[in-house]
Amino acid sequence: MEQNDEGLATPQIKEISEDDLPEGDVLVRVEYSTLNYKDGLCLSPKGGGLVRKYPHVPGIDFSGTVEASESADFKPGDKVVLTGWRVGEVHWGGYAEKARVKSDWLVPLPEGLTTRQAMAVGTAGFTAMLAVMALEDHGLSPEKGPVLVTGASGGVGSVATAILAHLGYEVAAVTGRPEGADYLKSLGATQIVAREDISETVKRPLESESWAGCIDAVGGSMLARVLGQMKYGGSVAAIGLAGGADLPASVIPFLLRGVNLLGIDSVMQPKENRIRCWNRIASDLPMEKLEEMVQPATLDNLPALGAAILKGGVKGRVVVDLSA
């Protein structure tokens, strides 16, 4: 990405030297990256408010093979994955054949996962598993009742639906795309909830107890409505704000039903929890379902896909092949 004289950035594919890469103690040959909502913002003319300095290489996550290392934790040939740490926003990211980063940001690729599968998971899947783990840590189990997933057709929602169904949960998937019902059912959703049925705020702070847990990618009025529908002691893992950052809610669900609102951050997670999360992904995400979500792409496709994801026009997971 480079800025023009008017301060607007445009995506370009250019050849640069390794010497141009930012500082770091590990050099990775990138094999795959992916496309997230943040990537769409970074690819936009003003960088979505995330990119502060140009030229810039977006791509908030990547997987690949260590080519050179000054760290005792990694050696050439190791397979690694990176998500978070503001890579692709502040630090150059994964939309390049090579990336130089800090070793503390990298996680060894778990056994059983390929680098391509790791990026089919990507930040979206990593966030989904963090949300599942947080709900379980707060007492969620399959026999307690259905789990609601909002924004279920998106990257996080799709992976969350597949993971929860694989673990034996009854999944209610919220979507504004009726044509996506069959897709969500193929991932394991047992109930489809129309977005308009749950997006409007109501005056009553409490409604019937419907959900044992929720993974919410929407925020705003939908999150407020869901809080009033949670079962006693249930938890909501908040992972996004596609519907807005405001929360027009009451404290009543917290006080009378002991509801928990759990914030999920994927950017600054401690390394130990990252490793725990990736190991859970390797064991609990059905790879055949993951493959159904994948849309392959190359660097040439990213400008159009970046614009599309900002408008809700991308379903599932985009995997960017850096060798293509």
mmCIF file of C-alpha atoms in Angstrom:
data_model
loop_
_atom_site.group_PDB
_atom_site.id
_atom_site.type_symbol
_atom_site.label_atom_id
_atom_site.label_comp_id
_atom_site.label_asym_id
_atom_site.label_seq_id
_atom_site.Cartn_x
_atom_site.Cartn_y
_atom_site.Cartn_z
ATOM 1 C CA MET A 1 0.000 0.000 0.000
ATOM 2 C CA GLU A 2 1.338 3.437 -0.946
ATOM 3 C CA GLN A 3 -0.155 6.894 -0.517
ATOM 4 C CA ASN A 4 -0.704 9.368 -3.330
ATOM 5 C CA ASP A 5 -0.364 13.129 -3.074
ATOM 6 C CA GLU A 6 -3.912 13.389 -1.744
ATOM 7 C CA GLY A 7 -3.114 11.083 1.188
ATOM 8 C CA LEU A 8 -5.148 8.162 -0.175
ATOM 9 C CA ALA A 9 -3.591 4.705 -0.254
ATOM 10 C CA THR A 10 -3.867 2.233 -3.108
ATOM 11 C CA PRO A 11 -2.968 -1.466 -3.158
ATOM 12 C CA GLN A 12 0.031 -2.355 -5.329
ATOM 13 C CA ILE A 13 2.053 -5.508 -5.919
ATOM 14 C CA LYS A 14 5.739 -4.603 -5.938
ATOM 15 C CA GLU A 15 9.044 -6.418 -5.542
ATOM 16 C CA ILE A 16 11.140 -5.219 -2.613
ATOM 17 C CA SER A 17 14.361 -6.319 -0.924
ATOM 18 C CA GLU A 18 14.585 -8.329 2.291
ATOM 19 C CA ASP A 19 16.496 -5.356 3.652
ATOM 20 C CA ASP A 20 13.279 -3.321 3.410
ATOM 21 C CA LEU A 21 11.464 -5.597 5.859
ATOM 22 C CA PRO A 22 10.925 -4.248 9.385
ATOM 23 C CA GLU A 23 13.002 -5.362 12.358
ATOM 24 C CA GLY A 24 12.478 -8.755 13.990
ATOM 25 C CA ASP A 25 14.415 -11.813 15.050
ATOM 26 C CA VAL A 26 12.656 -14.369 12.814
ATOM 27 C CA LEU A 27 12.295 -14.328 9.030
ATOM 28 C CA VAL A 28 9.349 -16.374 7.743
ATOM 29 C CA ARG A 29 8.667 -17.484 4.195
ATOM 30 C CA VAL A 30 4.939 -16.847 4.076
ATOM 31 C CA GLU A 31 2.890 -19.605 2.463
ATOM 32 C CA TYR A 32 -0.663 -18.459 3.222
ATOM 33 C CA SER A 33 -2.514 -15.484 4.632
ATOM 34 C CA THR A 34 -6.200 -14.693 4.811
ATOM 35 C CA LEU A 35 -8.758 -11.888 4.703
ATOM 36 C CA ASN A 36 -10.429 -10.484 7.807
ATOM 37 C CA TYR A 37 -12.592 -7.411 8.358
ATOM 38 C CA LYS A 38 -9.518 -5.552 9.643
ATOM 39 C CA ASP A 39 -7.702 -6.433 6.422
ATOM 40 C CA GLY A 40 -10.531 -4.861 4.476
ATOM 41 C CA LEU A 41 -10.078 -1.696 6.518
ATOM 42 C CA CYS A 42 -6.305 -1.703 5.996
ATOM 43 C CA LEU A 43 -6.786 -2.131 2.238
ATOM 44 C CA SER A 44 -9.134 0.864 2.047
ATOM 45 C CA PRO A 45 -7.929 4.279 0.803
ATOM 46 C CA LYS A 46 -7.574 5.694 4.329
ATOM 47 C CA GLY A 47 -6.428 2.492 6.002
ATOM 48 C CA GLY A 48 -9.551 2.272 8.122
ATOM 49 C CA GLY A 49 -7.865 4.343 10.802
ATOM 50 C CA LEU A 50 -5.579 1.395 11.531
ATOM 51 C CA VAL A 51 -2.600 2.089 9.267
ATOM 52 C CA ARG A 52 -0.552 5.088 10.353
ATOM 53 C CA LYS A 53 2.534 4.898 8.133
ATOM 54 C CA TYR A 54 3.120 4.130 4.451
ATOM 55 C CA PRO A 55 4.379 2.263 2.509
ATOM 56 C CA HIS A 56 2.678 -0.608 4.292
ATOM 57 C CA VAL A 57 2.121 -4.363 3.872
ATOM 58 C CA PRO A 58 -1.317 -5.455 5.211
ATOM 59 C CA GLY A 59 -2.295 -8.967 6.269
ATOM 60 C CA ILE A 60 -3.060 -9.420 9.969
ATOM 61 C CA ASP A 61 -2.202 -13.118 10.022
ATOM 62 C CA PHE A 62 -0.057 -15.608 8.143
ATOM 63 C CA SER A 63 1.444 -19.081 8.244
ATOM 64 C CA GLY A 64 4.648 -20.382 6.764
ATOM 65 C CA THR A 65 8.134 -21.752 7.328
ATOM 66 C CA VAL A 66 10.957 -20.172 9.305
ATOM 67 C CA GLU A 67 13.775 -19.234 6.931
ATOM 68 C CA ALA A 68 16.167 -17.601 9.407
ATOM 69 C CA SER A 69 16.063 -17.133 13.175
ATOM 70 C CA GLU A 70 18.027 -15.354 15.883
ATOM 71 C CA SER A 71 15.691 -16.828 18.517
ATOM 72 C CA ALA A 72 16.329 -20.008 20.481
ATOM 73 C CA ASP A 73 12.618 -20.804 20.188
ATOM 74 C CA PHE A 74 12.607 -21.318 16.424
ATOM 75 C CA LYS A 75 14.938 -22.767 13.821
ATOM 76 C CA PRO A 76 14.897 -22.808 10.012
ATOM 77 C CA GLY A 77 12.312 -25.256 8.745
ATOM 78 C CA ASP A 78 9.872 -24.812 11.630
ATOM 79 C CA LYS A 79 6.237 -24.338 10.630
ATOM 80 C CA VAL A 80 4.672 -21.341 12.363
ATOM 81 C CA VAL A 81 1.488 -19.302 12.536
ATOM 82 C CA LEU A 82 0.944 -15.671 13.514
ATOM 83 C CA THR A 83 -2.209 -13.804 14.498
ATOM 84 C CA GLY A 84 -2.586 -10.509 16.303
ATOM 85 C CA TRP A 85 0.025 -8.186 17.850
ATOM 86 C CA ARG A 86 -1.144 -5.461 15.408
ATOM 87 C CA VAL A 87 0.785 -7.128 12.614
ATOM 88 C CA GLY A 88 -0.708 -5.955 9.314
ATOM 89 C CA GLU A 89 -1.826 -2.740 11.040
ATOM 90 C CA VAL A 90 1.271 -1.167 12.614
ATOM 91 C CA HIS A 91 3.879 -3.802 11.713
ATOM 92 C CA TRP A 92 4.113 -5.138 8.144
ATOM 93 C CA GLY A 93 1.968 -8.221 7.688
ATOM 94 C CA GLY A 94 1.344 -11.349 5.686
ATOM 95 C CA TYR A 95 0.514 -10.093 2.198
ATOM 96 C CA ALA A 96 4.073 -10.740 1.056
ATOM 97 C CA GLU A 97 6.274 -13.719 0.287
ATOM 98 C CA LYS A 98 8.390 -13.030 3.372
ATOM 99 C CA ALA A 99 7.789 -11.436 6.772
ATOM 100 C CA ARG A 100 10.235 -10.490 9.518
ATOM 101 C CA VAL A 101 8.656 -10.453 12.978
ATOM 102 C CA LYS A 102 9.382 -10.868 16.675
ATOM 103 C CA SER A 103 9.663 -14.478 17.809
ATOM 104 C CA ASP A 104 7.278 -13.813 20.730
ATOM 105 C CA TRP A 105 4.508 -13.229 18.207
ATOM 106 C CA LEU A 106 4.840 -16.660 16.600
ATOM 107 C CA VAL A 107 3.222 -19.930 17.638
ATOM 108 C CA PRO A 108 4.466 -23.343 16.476
ATOM 109 C CA LEU A 109 2.004 -24.910 14.065
ATOM 110 C CA PRO A 110 0.253 -27.751 15.959
ATOM 111 C CA GLU A 111 0.603 -31.303 14.718
ATOM 112 C CA GLY A 112 -2.239 -32.263 12.434
ATOM 113 C CA LEU A 113 -2.616 -28.803 10.864
ATOM 114 C CA THR A 114 -1.163 -27.687 7.539
ATOM 115 C CA THR A 115 -0.181 -24.075 6.921
ATOM 116 C CA ARG A 116 -3.144 -23.779 4.534
ATOM 117 C CA GLN A 117 -5.566 -25.085 7.156
ATOM 118 C CA ALA A 118 -4.090 -22.681 9.699
ATOM 119 C CA MET A 119 -5.073 -19.769 7.488
ATOM 120 C CA ALA A 120 -8.477 -21.246 6.769
ATOM 121 C CA VAL A 121 -8.758 -20.886 10.540
ATOM 122 C CA GLY A 122 -6.880 -17.558 10.757
ATOM 123 C CA THR A 123 -7.708 -14.782 13.192
ATOM 124 C CA ALA A 124 -11.430 -15.452 12.723
ATOM 125 C CA GLY A 125 -11.180 -19.102 13.737
ATOM 126 C CA PHE A 126 -8.684 -18.321 16.479
ATOM 127 C CA THR A 127 -11.159 -15.789 17.908
ATOM 128 C CA ALA A 128 -14.008 -18.305 17.620
ATOM 129 C CA MET A 129 -12.072 -20.893 19.614
ATOM 130 C CA LEU A 130 -11.099 -18.302 22.241
ATOM 131 C CA ALA A 131 -14.816 -17.570 22.622
ATOM 132 C CA VAL A 132 -15.705 -21.265 22.979
ATOM 133 C CA MET A 133 -12.950 -21.701 25.559
ATOM 134 C CA ALA A 134 -14.159 -18.682 27.544
ATOM 135 C CA LEU A 135 -17.744 -19.989 27.576
ATOM 136 C CA GLU A 136 -16.563 -23.405 28.726
ATOM 137 C CA ASP A 137 -14.357 -21.842 31.398
ATOM 138 C CA HIS A 138 -17.530 -20.161 32.694
ATOM 139 C CA GLY A 139 -19.463 -23.406 32.933
ATOM 140 C CA LEU A 140 -21.008 -23.966 29.504
ATOM 141 C CA SER A 141 -21.596 -27.587 28.520
ATOM 142 C CA PRO A 142 -23.843 -29.194 25.881
ATOM 143 C CA GLU A 143 -26.531 -30.411 28.283
ATOM 144 C CA LYS A 144 -27.235 -26.847 29.483
ATOM 145 C CA GLY A 145 -29.045 -25.883 26.302
ATOM 146 C CA PRO A 146 -28.675 -24.197 22.920
ATOM 147 C CA VAL A 147 -25.912 -21.752 22.078
ATOM 148 C CA LEU A 148 -26.685 -18.722 19.928
ATOM 149 C CA VAL A 149 -24.174 -17.555 17.310
ATOM 150 C CA THR A 150 -24.827 -14.111 15.826
ATOM 151 C CA GLY A 151 -23.302 -13.063 12.512
ATOM 152 C CA ALA A 152 -23.082 -16.774 11.838
ATOM 153 C CA SER A 153 -22.341 -16.505 8.109
ATOM 154 C CA GLY A 154 -19.175 -14.500 8.713
ATOM 155 C CA GLY A 155 -15.701 -15.856 9.318
ATOM 156 C CA VAL A 156 -15.875 -16.050 13.118
ATOM 157 C CA GLY A 157 -19.472 -17.190 13.162
ATOM 158 C CA SER A 158 -18.916 -19.945 10.602
ATOM 159 C CA VAL A 159 -16.006 -21.457 12.526
ATOM 160 C CA ALA A 160 -17.787 -21.043 15.871
ATOM 161 C CA THR A 161 -20.821 -22.876 14.503
ATOM 162 C CA ALA A 162 -18.675 -25.771 13.250
ATOM 163 C CA ILE A 163 -16.705 -26.057 16.504
ATOM 164 C CA LEU A 164 -19.760 -25.947 18.749
ATOM 165 C CA ALA A 165 -21.645 -28.509 16.661
ATOM 166 C CA HIS A 166 -18.597 -30.800 16.655
ATOM 167 C CA LEU A 167 -18.444 -30.572 20.458
ATOM 168 C CA GLY A 168 -22.070 -31.673 20.735
ATOM 169 C CA TYR A 169 -23.808 -28.332 21.279
ATOM 170 C CA GLU A 170 -27.179 -27.405 19.815
ATOM 171 C CA VAL A 171 -26.395 -24.310 17.733
ATOM 172 C CA ALA A 172 -28.859 -21.564 16.824
ATOM 173 C CA ALA A 173 -27.332 -19.478 14.015
ATOM 174 C CA VAL A 174 -28.423 -15.883 13.417
ATOM 175 C CA THR A 175 -28.137 -14.599 9.868
ATOM 176 C CA GLY A 176 -29.555 -11.841 7.718
ATOM 177 C CA ARG A 177 -29.063 -13.947 4.601
ATOM 178 C CA PRO A 178 -31.917 -16.451 4.196
ATOM 179 C CA GLU A 179 -30.088 -18.035 1.260
ATOM 180 C CA GLY A 180 -27.293 -18.983 3.683
ATOM 181 C CA ALA A 181 -29.444 -21.315 5.809
ATOM 182 C CA ASP A 182 -28.311 -24.476 4.022
ATOM 183 C CA TYR A 183 -24.668 -23.442 4.414
ATOM 184 C CA LEU A 184 -25.093 -22.931 8.163
ATOM 185 C CA LYS A 185 -26.931 -26.225 8.538
ATOM 186 C CA SER A 186 -24.071 -27.951 6.716
ATOM 187 C CA LEU A 187 -21.747 -26.586 9.409
ATOM 188 C CA GLY A 188 -23.927 -28.108 12.111
ATOM 189 C CA ALA A 189 -26.506 -25.431 12.993
ATOM 190 C CA THR A 190 -29.762 -27.003 14.149
ATOM 191 C CA GLN A 191 -31.794 -23.772 14.204
ATOM 192 C CA ILE A 192 -31.733 -20.706 11.946
ATOM 193 C CA VAL A 193 -32.754 -17.395 13.535
ATOM 194 C CA ALA A 194 -33.606 -14.499 11.220
ATOM 195 C CA ARG A 195 -31.636 -11.369 12.079
ATOM 196 C CA GLU A 196 -34.768 -9.210 12.137
ATOM 197 C CA ASP A 197 -36.290 -11.459 14.821
ATOM 198 C CA ILE A 198 -33.588 -10.567 17.303
ATOM 199 C CA SER A 199 -32.100 -7.239 16.257
ATOM 200 C CA GLU A 200 -34.662 -4.842 17.692
ATOM 201 C CA THR A 201 -34.443 -3.619 21.279
ATOM 202 C CA VAL A 202 -37.466 -4.184 23.505
ATOM 203 C CA LYS A 203 -38.614 -2.345 26.624
ATOM 204 C CA ARG A 204 -38.596 -5.483 28.762
ATOM 205 C CA PRO A 205 -35.137 -6.047 30.303
ATOM 206 C CA LEU A 206 -35.815 -9.788 30.562
ATOM 207 C CA GLU A 207 -37.457 -12.182 28.103
ATOM 208 C CA SER A 208 -37.874 -15.936 28.166
ATOM 209 C CA GLU A 209 -34.677 -17.808 29.022
ATOM 210 C CA SER A 210 -33.630 -19.197 25.643
ATOM 211 C CA TRP A 211 -29.846 -19.517 25.378
ATOM 212 C CA ALA A 212 -27.278 -21.235 27.584
ATOM 213 C CA GLY A 213 -24.488 -19.349 25.840
ATOM 214 C CA CYS A 214 -23.857 -16.970 22.976
ATOM 215 C CA ILE A 215 -20.985 -15.984 20.696
ATOM 216 C CA ASP A 216 -21.818 -12.484 19.503
ATOM 217 C CA ALA A 217 -20.162 -10.821 16.516
ATOM 218 C CA VAL A 218 -22.709 -8.023 16.182
ATOM 219 C CA GLY A 219 -22.894 -5.955 19.371
ATOM 220 C CA GLY A 220 -25.278 -2.996 19.468
ATOM 221 C CA SER A 221 -28.996 -3.565 19.900
ATOM 222 C CA MET A 222 -28.742 -7.268 19.075
ATOM 223 C CA LEU A 223 -26.346 -7.902 21.947
ATOM 224 C CA ALA A 224 -28.628 -5.920 24.268
ATOM 225 C CA ARG A 225 -31.581 -8.070 23.200
ATOM 226 C CA VAL A 226 -29.636 -11.320 23.614
ATOM 227 C CA LEU A 227 -28.582 -10.440 27.170
ATOM 228 C CA GLY A 228 -32.252 -10.408 28.171
ATOM 229 C CA GLN A 229 -32.789 -13.865 26.640
ATOM 230 C CA MET A 230 -29.924 -15.673 28.381
ATOM 231 C CA LYS A 231 -30.587 -18.528 30.777
ATOM 232 C CA TYR A 232 -29.684 -18.114 34.421
ATOM 233 C CA GLY A 233 -25.891 -18.033 34.802
ATOM 234 C CA GLY A 234 -25.374 -18.061 31.034
ATOM 235 C CA SER A 235 -22.527 -16.231 29.331
ATOM 236 C CA VAL A 236 -22.143 -14.158 26.178
ATOM 237 C CA ALA A 237 -18.715 -14.019 24.520
ATOM 238 C CA ALA A 238 -18.504 -10.693 22.682
ATOM 239 C CA ILE A 239 -16.137 -10.835 19.717
ATOM 240 C CA GLY A 240 -17.294 -8.081 17.322
ATOM 241 C CA LEU A 241 -19.298 -4.953 16.659
ATOM 242 C CA ALA A 242 -20.684 -5.352 13.153
ATOM 243 C CA GLY A 243 -23.966 -3.862 14.405
ATOM 244 C CA GLY A 244 -22.405 -0.980 16.306
ATOM 245 C CA ALA A 245 -20.299 -0.181 19.355
ATOM 246 C CA ASP A 246 -23.145 1.139 21.522
ATOM 247 C CA LEU A 247 -24.830 -1.177 23.999
ATOM 248 C CA PRO A 248 -28.386 0.012 24.799
ATOM 249 C CA ALA A 249 -28.801 -2.565 27.561
ATOM 250 C CA SER A 250 -30.029 -2.860 31.141
ATOM 251 C CA VAL A 251 -28.045 -4.219 34.088
ATOM 252 C CA ILE A 252 -31.064 -6.351 35.062
ATOM 253 C CA PRO A 253 -29.866 -9.560 33.286
ATOM 254 C CA PHE A 254 -26.586 -9.349 35.226
ATOM 255 C CA LEU A 255 -28.297 -8.739 38.568
ATOM 256 C CA LEU A 256 -31.308 -11.065 38.364
ATOM 257 C CA ARG A 257 -29.989 -13.884 36.184
ATOM 258 C CA GLY A 258 -26.263 -13.758 36.889
ATOM 259 C CA VAL A 259 -25.506 -13.359 33.196
ATOM 260 C CA ASN A 260 -21.837 -12.921 32.227
ATOM 261 C CA LEU A 261 -20.586 -10.709 29.395
ATOM 262 C CA LEU A 262 -17.129 -11.914 28.377
ATOM 263 C CA GLY A 263 -14.890 -9.747 26.217
ATOM 264 C CA ILE A 264 -12.761 -11.705 23.725
ATOM 265 C CA ASP A 265 -9.529 -10.115 22.520
ATOM 266 C CA SER A 266 -7.432 -11.981 19.975
ATOM 267 C CA VAL A 267 -4.718 -9.348 19.479
ATOM 268 C CA MET A 268 -2.817 -9.319 22.774
ATOM 269 C CA GLN A 269 -3.503 -12.838 24.065
ATOM 270 C CA PRO A 270 -0.619 -14.272 26.131
ATOM 271 C CA LYS A 271 1.461 -16.848 24.298
ATOM 272 C CA GLU A 272 0.463 -19.709 26.627
ATOM 273 C CA ASN A 273 -3.209 -19.185 25.841
ATOM 274 C CA ARG A 274 -2.436 -18.898 22.126
ATOM 275 C CA ILE A 275 -0.769 -22.299 22.200
ATOM 276 C CA ARG A 276 -3.689 -23.743 24.181
ATOM 277 C CA CYS A 277 -6.131 -22.281 21.660
ATOM 278 C CA TRP A 278 -4.279 -23.581 18.580
ATOM 279 C CA ASN A 279 -4.047 -27.043 20.131
ATOM 280 C CA ARG A 280 -7.811 -26.981 20.723
ATOM 281 C CA ILE A 281 -8.324 -25.922 17.105
ATOM 282 C CA ALA A 282 -6.266 -28.882 15.902
ATOM 283 C CA SER A 283 -8.340 -31.305 17.997
ATOM 284 C CA ASP A 284 -11.844 -29.804 17.975
ATOM 285 C CA LEU A 285 -12.381 -28.092 14.622
ATOM 286 C CA PRO A 286 -13.666 -30.562 12.000
ATOM 287 C CA MET A 287 -11.361 -30.012 9.034
ATOM 288 C CA GLU A 288 -13.886 -31.253 6.487
ATOM 289 C CA LYS A 289 -16.256 -28.486 7.633
ATOM 290 C CA LEU A 290 -13.411 -25.997 7.517
ATOM 291 C CA GLU A 291 -12.732 -26.822 3.883
ATOM 292 C CA GLU A 292 -16.372 -26.095 2.997
ATOM 293 C CA MET A 293 -15.861 -22.502 4.187
ATOM 294 C CA VAL A 294 -12.751 -21.789 2.119
ATOM 295 C CA GLN A 295 -12.632 -19.356 -0.789
ATOM 296 C CA PRO A 296 -9.153 -19.420 -2.399
ATOM 297 C CA ALA A 297 -7.566 -16.137 -3.446
ATOM 298 C CA THR A 298 -4.323 -14.520 -4.606
ATOM 299 C CA LEU A 299 -2.857 -11.073 -3.996
ATOM 300 C CA ASP A 300 -4.517 -9.845 -7.201
ATOM 301 C CA ASN A 301 -7.952 -10.598 -5.731
ATOM 302 C CA LEU A 302 -7.467 -8.696 -2.487
ATOM 303 C CA PRO A 303 -8.557 -5.155 -3.476
ATOM 304 C CA ALA A 304 -11.974 -6.381 -4.598
ATOM 305 C CA LEU A 305 -12.350 -8.834 -1.708
ATOM 306 C CA GLY A 306 -11.287 -6.189 0.793
ATOM 307 C CA ALA A 307 -14.046 -3.875 -0.421
ATOM 308 C CA ALA A 308 -16.550 -6.743 -0.395
ATOM 309 C CA ILE A 309 -15.870 -7.847 3.178
ATOM 310 C CA LEU A 310 -16.543 -4.324 4.446
ATOM 311 C CA LYS A 311 -20.027 -4.580 2.904
ATOM 312 C CA GLY A 312 -20.740 -8.029 4.330
ATOM 313 C CA GLY A 313 -20.217 -9.617 0.934
ATOM 314 C CA VAL A 314 -17.759 -12.358 1.915
ATOM 315 C CA LYS A 315 -18.981 -15.698 3.269
ATOM 316 C CA GLY A 316 -16.770 -18.089 5.203
ATOM 317 C CA ARG A 317 -12.992 -17.901 5.000
ATOM 318 C CA VAL A 318 -10.724 -16.446 2.306
ATOM 319 C CA VAL A 319 -7.315 -18.161 2.063
ATOM 320 C CA VAL A 320 -4.634 -16.182 0.214
ATOM 321 C CA ASP A 321 -1.974 -18.302 -1.477
ATOM 322 C CA LEU A 322 1.303 -16.367 -1.502
ATOM 323 C CA SER A 323 2.933 -18.800 -3.921
ATOM 324 C CA ALA A 324 0.326 -18.243 -6.625
#
